[in-house]
């Protein structure tokens, strides 16, 4: 099983907001920066958020990241059909001495 | 812009060695800020970080896979490679290469991957 825990799926109507949680521990999320990735069907993951809340150039501000304690959250506002994808969180785990990911959350636009 | 492309056999027999190459274009593999990583995704499952290499050749592997993994770099060819020994059906996955940003700052480790290659499916079967 994945080191980081994400809900398997979330859904919302177009134009609404979804939030995706990523739960970890003091050795990973609690002490290191978190990144988020979007994986559209049949494609490679794409970086959405790095260092907890920073967006790479070209990523719209509809996507946001936050963190509190040992949990991180990805928010997507103004949901579009093109946002239907799997979303993964990732970070460094200082106890495992390895990069770790969540199991992924499938976003469905109703 | 930087692009990465994986290549290698799509079918490997059990107990044999999986070998993949990642070709880097549109930028230098010698960038001092970045590492070069391999990540895999088993069918219908999540992502697993395999390890990384710096252009100087220094490597770091996921401890859970370390005994079977070797990552190497050829800067003259702008490539880095993955070798995975003694494979089993459990190693069937899409293998991605990616540029890895990793370091220590503000009292914490930072780690992110961007960009990624398109991925290559490797099936382990006789």
PDB file of C-alpha atoms in Angstrom:
ATOM      1  CA  UNK A   1       0.000   0.000   0.000  1.00  0.00           C
ATOM      2  CA  UNK A   2       1.014   3.595  -0.540  1.00  0.00           C
ATOM      3  CA  UNK A   3       2.801   5.502   2.204  1.00  0.00           C
ATOM      4  CA  UNK A   4       0.590   8.536   1.661  1.00  0.00           C
ATOM      5  CA  UNK A   5      -3.180   8.123   1.865  1.00  0.00           C
ATOM      6  CA  UNK A   6      -5.561   9.706  -0.624  1.00  0.00           C
ATOM      7  CA  UNK A   7      -9.291   9.145  -1.178  1.00  0.00           C
ATOM      8  CA  UNK A   8      -9.867   6.882  -4.210  1.00  0.00           C
ATOM      9  CA  UNK A   9     -12.265   9.287  -5.871  1.00  0.00           C
ATOM     10  CA  UNK A  10     -13.978  12.658  -5.639  1.00  0.00           C
ATOM     11  CA  UNK A  11     -16.540  14.262  -7.907  1.00  0.00           C
ATOM     12  CA  UNK A  12     -18.258  17.572  -8.508  1.00  0.00           C
ATOM     13  CA  UNK A  13     -20.219  19.409 -11.162  1.00  0.00           C
ATOM     14  CA  UNK A  14     -18.584  21.699 -13.731  1.00  0.00           C
ATOM     15  CA  UNK A  15     -17.654  25.049 -12.258  1.00  0.00           C
ATOM     16  CA  UNK A  16     -17.573  23.712  -8.705  1.00  0.00           C
ATOM     17  CA  UNK A  17     -14.592  23.114  -6.439  1.00  0.00           C
ATOM     18  CA  UNK A  18     -13.001  19.868  -5.327  1.00  0.00           C
ATOM     19  CA  UNK A  19     -10.413  19.264  -2.671  1.00  0.00           C
ATOM     20  CA  UNK A  20      -8.174  16.218  -2.509  1.00  0.00           C
ATOM     21  CA  UNK A  21      -6.538  15.242   0.745  1.00  0.00           C
ATOM     22  CA  UNK A  22      -3.192  13.545   1.226  1.00  0.00           C
ATOM     23  CA  UNK A  23      -2.442  12.164   4.661  1.00  0.00           C
ATOM     24  CA  UNK A  24       0.981  11.152   5.871  1.00  0.00           C
ATOM     25  CA  UNK A  25       3.139  11.227   8.965  1.00  0.00           C
ATOM     26  CA  UNK A  26       5.786  13.278  10.736  1.00  0.00           C
ATOM     27  CA  UNK A  27       8.541  11.632   8.688  1.00  0.00           C
ATOM     28  CA  UNK A  28       7.122  12.693   5.328  1.00  0.00           C
ATOM     29  CA  UNK A  29       4.451  15.386   4.953  1.00  0.00           C
ATOM     30  CA  UNK A  30       5.000  16.619   8.478  1.00  0.00           C
ATOM     31  CA  UNK A  31       8.615  17.489   7.836  1.00  0.00           C
ATOM     32  CA  UNK A  32       9.088  17.877   4.066  1.00  0.00           C
ATOM     33  CA  UNK A  33       7.626  19.732   1.102  1.00  0.00           C
ATOM     34  CA  UNK A  34       4.749  18.191  -0.879  1.00  0.00           C
ATOM     35  CA  UNK A  35       4.205  18.080  -4.637  1.00  0.00           C
ATOM     36  CA  UNK A  36       1.094  17.233  -6.657  1.00  0.00           C
ATOM     37  CA  UNK A  37       0.693  15.641 -10.090  1.00  0.00           C
ATOM     38  CA  UNK A  38      -2.125  15.339 -12.613  1.00  0.00           C
ATOM     39  CA  UNK A  39      -2.316  12.227 -14.768  1.00  0.00           C
ATOM     40  CA  UNK A  40      -4.779  12.453 -17.632  1.00  0.00           C
ATOM     41  CA  UNK A  41      -5.949   9.089 -19.020  1.00  0.00           C
ATOM     42  CA  UNK A  42      -3.209   7.357 -20.992  1.00  0.00           C
ATOM     43  CA  UNK A  43      -0.588  10.016 -20.322  1.00  0.00           C
ATOM     44  CA  UNK A  44       2.355  10.602 -17.993  1.00  0.00           C
ATOM     45  CA  UNK A  45       1.940  12.529 -14.745  1.00  0.00           C
ATOM     46  CA  UNK A  46       2.376  16.293 -14.929  1.00  0.00           C
ATOM     47  CA  UNK A  47       3.621  18.515 -12.113  1.00  0.00           C
ATOM     48  CA  UNK A  48       0.875  20.804 -10.754  1.00  0.00           C
ATOM     49  CA  UNK A  49       2.226  21.974  -7.405  1.00  0.00           C
ATOM     50  CA  UNK A  50       5.662  21.845  -5.801  1.00  0.00           C
ATOM     51  CA  UNK A  51       7.017  22.950  -2.425  1.00  0.00           C
ATOM     52  CA  UNK A  52       3.533  22.648  -0.861  1.00  0.00           C
ATOM     53  CA  UNK A  53       1.897  25.561  -2.670  1.00  0.00           C
ATOM     54  CA  UNK A  54       3.972  26.710  -5.648  1.00  0.00           C
ATOM     55  CA  UNK A  55       2.689  26.453  -9.211  1.00  0.00           C
ATOM     56  CA  UNK A  56       5.062  25.879 -12.135  1.00  0.00           C
ATOM     57  CA  UNK A  57       4.726  28.329 -14.985  1.00  0.00           C
ATOM     58  CA  UNK A  58       1.760  27.482 -17.178  1.00  0.00           C
ATOM     59  CA  UNK A  59      -0.334  25.932 -14.412  1.00  0.00           C
ATOM     60  CA  UNK A  60      -3.541  27.957 -13.938  1.00  0.00           C
ATOM     61  CA  UNK A  61      -4.321  29.443 -10.547  1.00  0.00           C
ATOM     62  CA  UNK A  62      -7.444  27.245 -10.400  1.00  0.00           C
ATOM     63  CA  UNK A  63      -5.043  24.714  -8.878  1.00  0.00           C
ATOM     64  CA  UNK A  64      -3.785  25.381  -5.358  1.00  0.00           C
ATOM     65  CA  UNK A  65      -1.910  23.507  -2.672  1.00  0.00           C
ATOM     66  CA  UNK A  66      -1.863  23.798   1.086  1.00  0.00           C
ATOM     67  CA  UNK A  67      -0.564  21.880   4.062  1.00  0.00           C
ATOM     68  CA  UNK A  68      -1.289  21.557   7.743  1.00  0.00           C
ATOM     69  CA  UNK A  69       0.621  19.242  10.019  1.00  0.00           C
ATOM     70  CA  UNK A  70       0.831  15.798   8.432  1.00  0.00           C
ATOM     71  CA  UNK A  71      -1.822  16.417   5.767  1.00  0.00           C
ATOM     72  CA  UNK A  72      -1.769  18.253   2.461  1.00  0.00           C
ATOM     73  CA  UNK A  73      -4.617  19.365   0.238  1.00  0.00           C
ATOM     74  CA  UNK A  74      -4.965  20.058  -3.460  1.00  0.00           C
ATOM     75  CA  UNK A  75      -7.797  22.365  -4.448  1.00  0.00           C
ATOM     76  CA  UNK A  76      -9.247  22.691  -7.930  1.00  0.00           C
ATOM     77  CA  UNK A  77     -11.737  25.492  -8.534  1.00  0.00           C
ATOM     78  CA  UNK A  78     -13.870  26.172 -11.605  1.00  0.00           C
ATOM     79  CA  UNK A  79     -13.894  22.462 -12.411  1.00  0.00           C
ATOM     80  CA  UNK A  80     -13.751  21.625 -16.120  1.00  0.00           C
ATOM     81  CA  UNK A  81     -14.303  18.361 -17.997  1.00  0.00           C
ATOM     82  CA  UNK A  82     -10.632  18.490 -18.939  1.00  0.00           C
ATOM     83  CA  UNK A  83      -9.760  18.179 -15.249  1.00  0.00           C
ATOM     84  CA  UNK A  84     -10.977  14.583 -15.177  1.00  0.00           C
ATOM     85  CA  UNK A  85      -7.813  12.757 -14.229  1.00  0.00           C
ATOM     86  CA  UNK A  86      -5.984  10.986 -11.447  1.00  0.00           C
ATOM     87  CA  UNK A  87      -4.146  13.226  -8.999  1.00  0.00           C
ATOM     88  CA  UNK A  88      -1.171  12.124  -6.923  1.00  0.00           C
ATOM     89  CA  UNK A  89       0.667  13.674  -4.005  1.00  0.00           C
ATOM     90  CA  UNK A  90       4.338  13.030  -3.364  1.00  0.00           C
ATOM     91  CA  UNK A  91       7.094  13.925  -0.941  1.00  0.00           C
ATOM     92  CA  UNK A  92      10.344  12.717   0.602  1.00  0.00           C
ATOM     93  CA  UNK A  93      10.128  10.320   3.533  1.00  0.00           C
ATOM     94  CA  UNK A  94      13.014  10.953   5.910  1.00  0.00           C
ATOM     95  CA  UNK A  95      12.588   7.625   7.721  1.00  0.00           C
ATOM     96  CA  UNK A  96      12.397   5.495   4.577  1.00  0.00           C
ATOM     97  CA  UNK A  97      14.997   7.668   2.827  1.00  0.00           C
ATOM     98  CA  UNK A  98      12.927   7.473  -0.329  1.00  0.00           C
ATOM     99  CA  UNK A  99      10.507   9.426  -2.441  1.00  0.00           C
ATOM    100  CA  UNK A 100       6.929   8.373  -1.734  1.00  0.00           C
ATOM    101  CA  UNK A 101       3.566   8.925  -3.393  1.00  0.00           C
ATOM    102  CA  UNK A 102      -0.084   8.638  -2.555  1.00  0.00           C
ATOM    103  CA  UNK A 103      -2.273   6.011  -4.180  1.00  0.00           C
ATOM    104  CA  UNK A 104      -3.992   8.592  -6.364  1.00  0.00           C
ATOM    105  CA  UNK A 105      -7.442  10.197  -6.467  1.00  0.00           C
ATOM    106  CA  UNK A 106      -9.691   9.990  -9.505  1.00  0.00           C
ATOM    107  CA  UNK A 107     -11.581  13.223 -10.127  1.00  0.00           C
ATOM    108  CA  UNK A 108     -14.877  12.907 -11.972  1.00  0.00           C
ATOM    109  CA  UNK A 109     -16.724  15.899 -13.376  1.00  0.00           C
ATOM    110  CA  UNK A 110     -20.422  15.139 -13.133  1.00  0.00           C
TER     111      UNK A 110
ATOM    112  CA  UNK B   1      11.852  22.777 -23.880  1.00  0.00           C
ATOM    113  CA  UNK B   2      13.266  19.793 -22.077  1.00  0.00           C
ATOM    114  CA  UNK B   3      11.948  16.427 -23.236  1.00  0.00           C
ATOM    115  CA  UNK B   4      12.600  12.905 -22.016  1.00  0.00           C
ATOM    116  CA  UNK B   5      11.986   9.677 -23.919  1.00  0.00           C
ATOM    117  CA  UNK B   6      12.200   6.125 -22.602  1.00  0.00           C
ATOM    118  CA  UNK B   7      13.248   3.225 -24.795  1.00  0.00           C
ATOM    119  CA  UNK B   8      13.825  -0.483 -24.345  1.00  0.00           C
ATOM    120  CA  UNK B   9      12.209  -3.921 -24.652  1.00  0.00           C
ATOM    121  CA  UNK B  10       8.526  -4.160 -23.859  1.00  0.00           C
ATOM    122  CA  UNK B  11       8.746  -7.810 -22.833  1.00  0.00           C
ATOM    123  CA  UNK B  12      11.189  -9.391 -20.397  1.00  0.00           C
ATOM    124  CA  UNK B  13      11.266 -12.981 -19.174  1.00  0.00           C
ATOM    125  CA  UNK B  14      11.069 -13.785 -15.465  1.00  0.00           C
ATOM    126  CA  UNK B  15      14.463 -13.884 -13.703  1.00  0.00           C
ATOM    127  CA  UNK B  16      16.073 -11.839 -16.477  1.00  0.00           C
ATOM    128  CA  UNK B  17      17.272  -8.210 -16.426  1.00  0.00           C
ATOM    129  CA  UNK B  18      15.102  -5.266 -17.455  1.00  0.00           C
ATOM    130  CA  UNK B  19      17.095  -2.554 -19.241  1.00  0.00           C
ATOM    131  CA  UNK B  20      15.739   0.854 -20.204  1.00  0.00           C
ATOM    132  CA  UNK B  21      17.290   4.059 -21.490  1.00  0.00           C
ATOM    133  CA  UNK B  22      16.056   7.630 -21.118  1.00  0.00           C
ATOM    134  CA  UNK B  23      17.150  10.144 -23.750  1.00  0.00           C
ATOM    135  CA  UNK B  24      17.212  13.812 -22.750  1.00  0.00           C
ATOM    136  CA  UNK B  25      16.760  16.549 -25.345  1.00  0.00           C
ATOM    137  CA  UNK B  26      16.165  20.281 -25.327  1.00  0.00           C
ATOM    138  CA  UNK B  27      18.418  20.847 -22.348  1.00  0.00           C
ATOM    139  CA  UNK B  28      21.549  19.695 -20.599  1.00  0.00           C
ATOM    140  CA  UNK B  29      21.762  16.565 -18.500  1.00  0.00           C
ATOM    141  CA  UNK B  30      24.605  18.318 -16.661  1.00  0.00           C
ATOM    142  CA  UNK B  31      22.390  20.857 -14.886  1.00  0.00           C
ATOM    143  CA  UNK B  32      23.693  21.287 -11.365  1.00  0.00           C
ATOM    144  CA  UNK B  33      20.299  21.743  -9.764  1.00  0.00           C
ATOM    145  CA  UNK B  34      18.717  18.548 -10.953  1.00  0.00           C
ATOM    146  CA  UNK B  35      18.858  14.797 -10.653  1.00  0.00           C
ATOM    147  CA  UNK B  36      17.481  12.228 -13.092  1.00  0.00           C
ATOM    148  CA  UNK B  37      14.970   9.706 -11.827  1.00  0.00           C
ATOM    149  CA  UNK B  38      13.151   6.504 -12.647  1.00  0.00           C
ATOM    150  CA  UNK B  39       9.590   5.970 -11.429  1.00  0.00           C
ATOM    151  CA  UNK B  40       7.232   3.106 -12.181  1.00  0.00           C
ATOM    152  CA  UNK B  41       3.491   2.567 -12.118  1.00  0.00           C
ATOM    153  CA  UNK B  42       2.049  -0.919 -11.893  1.00  0.00           C
ATOM    154  CA  UNK B  43      -1.161  -1.510 -13.872  1.00  0.00           C
ATOM    155  CA  UNK B  44      -4.051   0.210 -12.158  1.00  0.00           C
ATOM    156  CA  UNK B  45      -1.879   1.217  -9.228  1.00  0.00           C
ATOM    157  CA  UNK B  46       0.046   4.165  -7.922  1.00  0.00           C
ATOM    158  CA  UNK B  47       3.532   5.515  -8.445  1.00  0.00           C
ATOM    159  CA  UNK B  48       6.760   4.060  -7.031  1.00  0.00           C
ATOM    160  CA  UNK B  49      10.043   5.986  -6.960  1.00  0.00           C
ATOM    161  CA  UNK B  50      12.895   3.700  -8.031  1.00  0.00           C
ATOM    162  CA  UNK B  51      15.904   5.975  -7.659  1.00  0.00           C
ATOM    163  CA  UNK B  52      17.939   8.774  -9.154  1.00  0.00           C
ATOM    164  CA  UNK B  53      21.331   9.721 -10.550  1.00  0.00           C
ATOM    165  CA  UNK B  54      23.280  12.978 -10.703  1.00  0.00           C
ATOM    166  CA  UNK B  55      25.218  13.865 -13.857  1.00  0.00           C
ATOM    167  CA  UNK B  56      28.433  13.125 -11.960  1.00  0.00           C
ATOM    168  CA  UNK B  57      27.299   9.519 -11.581  1.00  0.00           C
ATOM    169  CA  UNK B  58      26.303   9.537  -7.918  1.00  0.00           C
ATOM    170  CA  UNK B  59      23.183   7.494  -7.317  1.00  0.00           C
ATOM    171  CA  UNK B  60      20.516   6.968  -4.722  1.00  0.00           C
ATOM    172  CA  UNK B  61      18.070   4.077  -4.769  1.00  0.00           C
ATOM    173  CA  UNK B  62      14.803   3.262  -3.054  1.00  0.00           C
ATOM    174  CA  UNK B  63      15.959   0.997  -0.207  1.00  0.00           C
ATOM    175  CA  UNK B  64      13.122  -1.442  -0.971  1.00  0.00           C
ATOM    176  CA  UNK B  65      14.506  -2.005  -4.492  1.00  0.00           C
ATOM    177  CA  UNK B  66      18.176  -1.254  -4.008  1.00  0.00           C
ATOM    178  CA  UNK B  67      19.453  -4.826  -4.253  1.00  0.00           C
ATOM    179  CA  UNK B  68      18.149  -5.192  -7.820  1.00  0.00           C
ATOM    180  CA  UNK B  69      18.585  -1.706  -9.289  1.00  0.00           C
ATOM    181  CA  UNK B  70      21.408   0.057 -11.076  1.00  0.00           C
ATOM    182  CA  UNK B  71      21.104   3.518 -12.632  1.00  0.00           C
ATOM    183  CA  UNK B  72      23.882   4.883 -14.833  1.00  0.00           C
ATOM    184  CA  UNK B  73      24.463   8.029 -16.912  1.00  0.00           C
ATOM    185  CA  UNK B  74      26.202   8.763 -20.189  1.00  0.00           C
ATOM    186  CA  UNK B  75      26.490  12.543 -20.449  1.00  0.00           C
ATOM    187  CA  UNK B  76      28.067  12.384 -23.917  1.00  0.00           C
ATOM    188  CA  UNK B  77      24.905  10.728 -25.226  1.00  0.00           C
ATOM    189  CA  UNK B  78      22.553  12.792 -23.024  1.00  0.00           C
ATOM    190  CA  UNK B  79      21.139   9.540 -21.651  1.00  0.00           C
ATOM    191  CA  UNK B  80      20.671   7.754 -18.384  1.00  0.00           C
ATOM    192  CA  UNK B  81      19.735   4.123 -17.939  1.00  0.00           C
ATOM    193  CA  UNK B  82      17.987   1.682 -15.620  1.00  0.00           C
ATOM    194  CA  UNK B  83      18.855  -1.949 -15.023  1.00  0.00           C
ATOM    195  CA  UNK B  84      16.567  -4.101 -12.901  1.00  0.00           C
ATOM    196  CA  UNK B  85      17.710  -7.641 -12.217  1.00  0.00           C
ATOM    197  CA  UNK B  86      15.841 -10.859 -11.388  1.00  0.00           C
ATOM    198  CA  UNK B  87      12.476  -9.514 -12.504  1.00  0.00           C
ATOM    199  CA  UNK B  88       9.166 -11.176 -11.702  1.00  0.00           C
ATOM    200  CA  UNK B  89       5.587 -10.546 -12.799  1.00  0.00           C
ATOM    201  CA  UNK B  90       5.346  -8.014  -9.969  1.00  0.00           C
ATOM    202  CA  UNK B  91       7.785  -5.811 -11.881  1.00  0.00           C
ATOM    203  CA  UNK B  92       5.335  -5.435 -14.764  1.00  0.00           C
ATOM    204  CA  UNK B  93       4.673  -1.705 -14.947  1.00  0.00           C
ATOM    205  CA  UNK B  94       4.900   1.475 -16.950  1.00  0.00           C
ATOM    206  CA  UNK B  95       8.375   2.855 -16.359  1.00  0.00           C
ATOM    207  CA  UNK B  96       8.868   6.616 -16.471  1.00  0.00           C
ATOM    208  CA  UNK B  97      12.005   8.698 -16.468  1.00  0.00           C
ATOM    209  CA  UNK B  98      11.824  12.220 -15.104  1.00  0.00           C
ATOM    210  CA  UNK B  99      13.930  15.192 -14.106  1.00  0.00           C
ATOM    211  CA  UNK B 100      14.048  15.352 -10.327  1.00  0.00           C
ATOM    212  CA  UNK B 101      14.452  18.443  -8.196  1.00  0.00           C
ATOM    213  CA  UNK B 102      15.716  17.421  -4.786  1.00  0.00           C
ATOM    214  CA  UNK B 103      17.452  19.106  -1.928  1.00  0.00           C
ATOM    215  CA  UNK B 104      17.307  20.621   1.532  1.00  0.00           C
ATOM    216  CA  UNK B 105      15.973  24.088   2.180  1.00  0.00           C
ATOM    217  CA  UNK B 106      14.118  25.972   4.886  1.00  0.00           C
ATOM    218  CA  UNK B 107      14.633  23.019   7.206  1.00  0.00           C
ATOM    219  CA  UNK B 108      12.903  20.530   4.954  1.00  0.00           C
ATOM    220  CA  UNK B 109      13.550  18.271   1.981  1.00  0.00           C
ATOM    221  CA  UNK B 110      12.013  19.310  -1.310  1.00  0.00           C
ATOM    222  CA  UNK B 111      11.291  16.765  -4.042  1.00  0.00           C
ATOM    223  CA  UNK B 112       9.433  17.118  -7.317  1.00  0.00           C
ATOM    224  CA  UNK B 113       9.490  15.629 -10.809  1.00  0.00           C
ATOM    225  CA  UNK B 114       9.170  17.698 -13.987  1.00  0.00           C
ATOM    226  CA  UNK B 115       9.040  16.911 -16.825  1.00  0.00           C
ATOM    227  CA  UNK B 116       8.301  13.218 -17.256  1.00  0.00           C
ATOM    228  CA  UNK B 117       8.864  10.987 -20.246  1.00  0.00           C
ATOM    229  CA  UNK B 118       5.807   9.473 -21.901  1.00  0.00           C
ATOM    230  CA  UNK B 119       6.469   6.137 -20.196  1.00  0.00           C
ATOM    231  CA  UNK B 120       7.097   2.670 -21.537  1.00  0.00           C
ATOM    232  CA  UNK B 121       5.194  -0.474 -20.592  1.00  0.00           C
ATOM    233  CA  UNK B 122       7.386  -3.389 -19.588  1.00  0.00           C
ATOM    234  CA  UNK B 123       5.680  -6.747 -19.211  1.00  0.00           C
ATOM    235  CA  UNK B 124       7.415  -9.586 -17.396  1.00  0.00           C
ATOM    236  CA  UNK B 125       6.236 -12.868 -18.832  1.00  0.00           C
ATOM    237  CA  UNK B 126       7.612 -16.067 -20.258  1.00  0.00           C
TER     238      UNK B 126
END
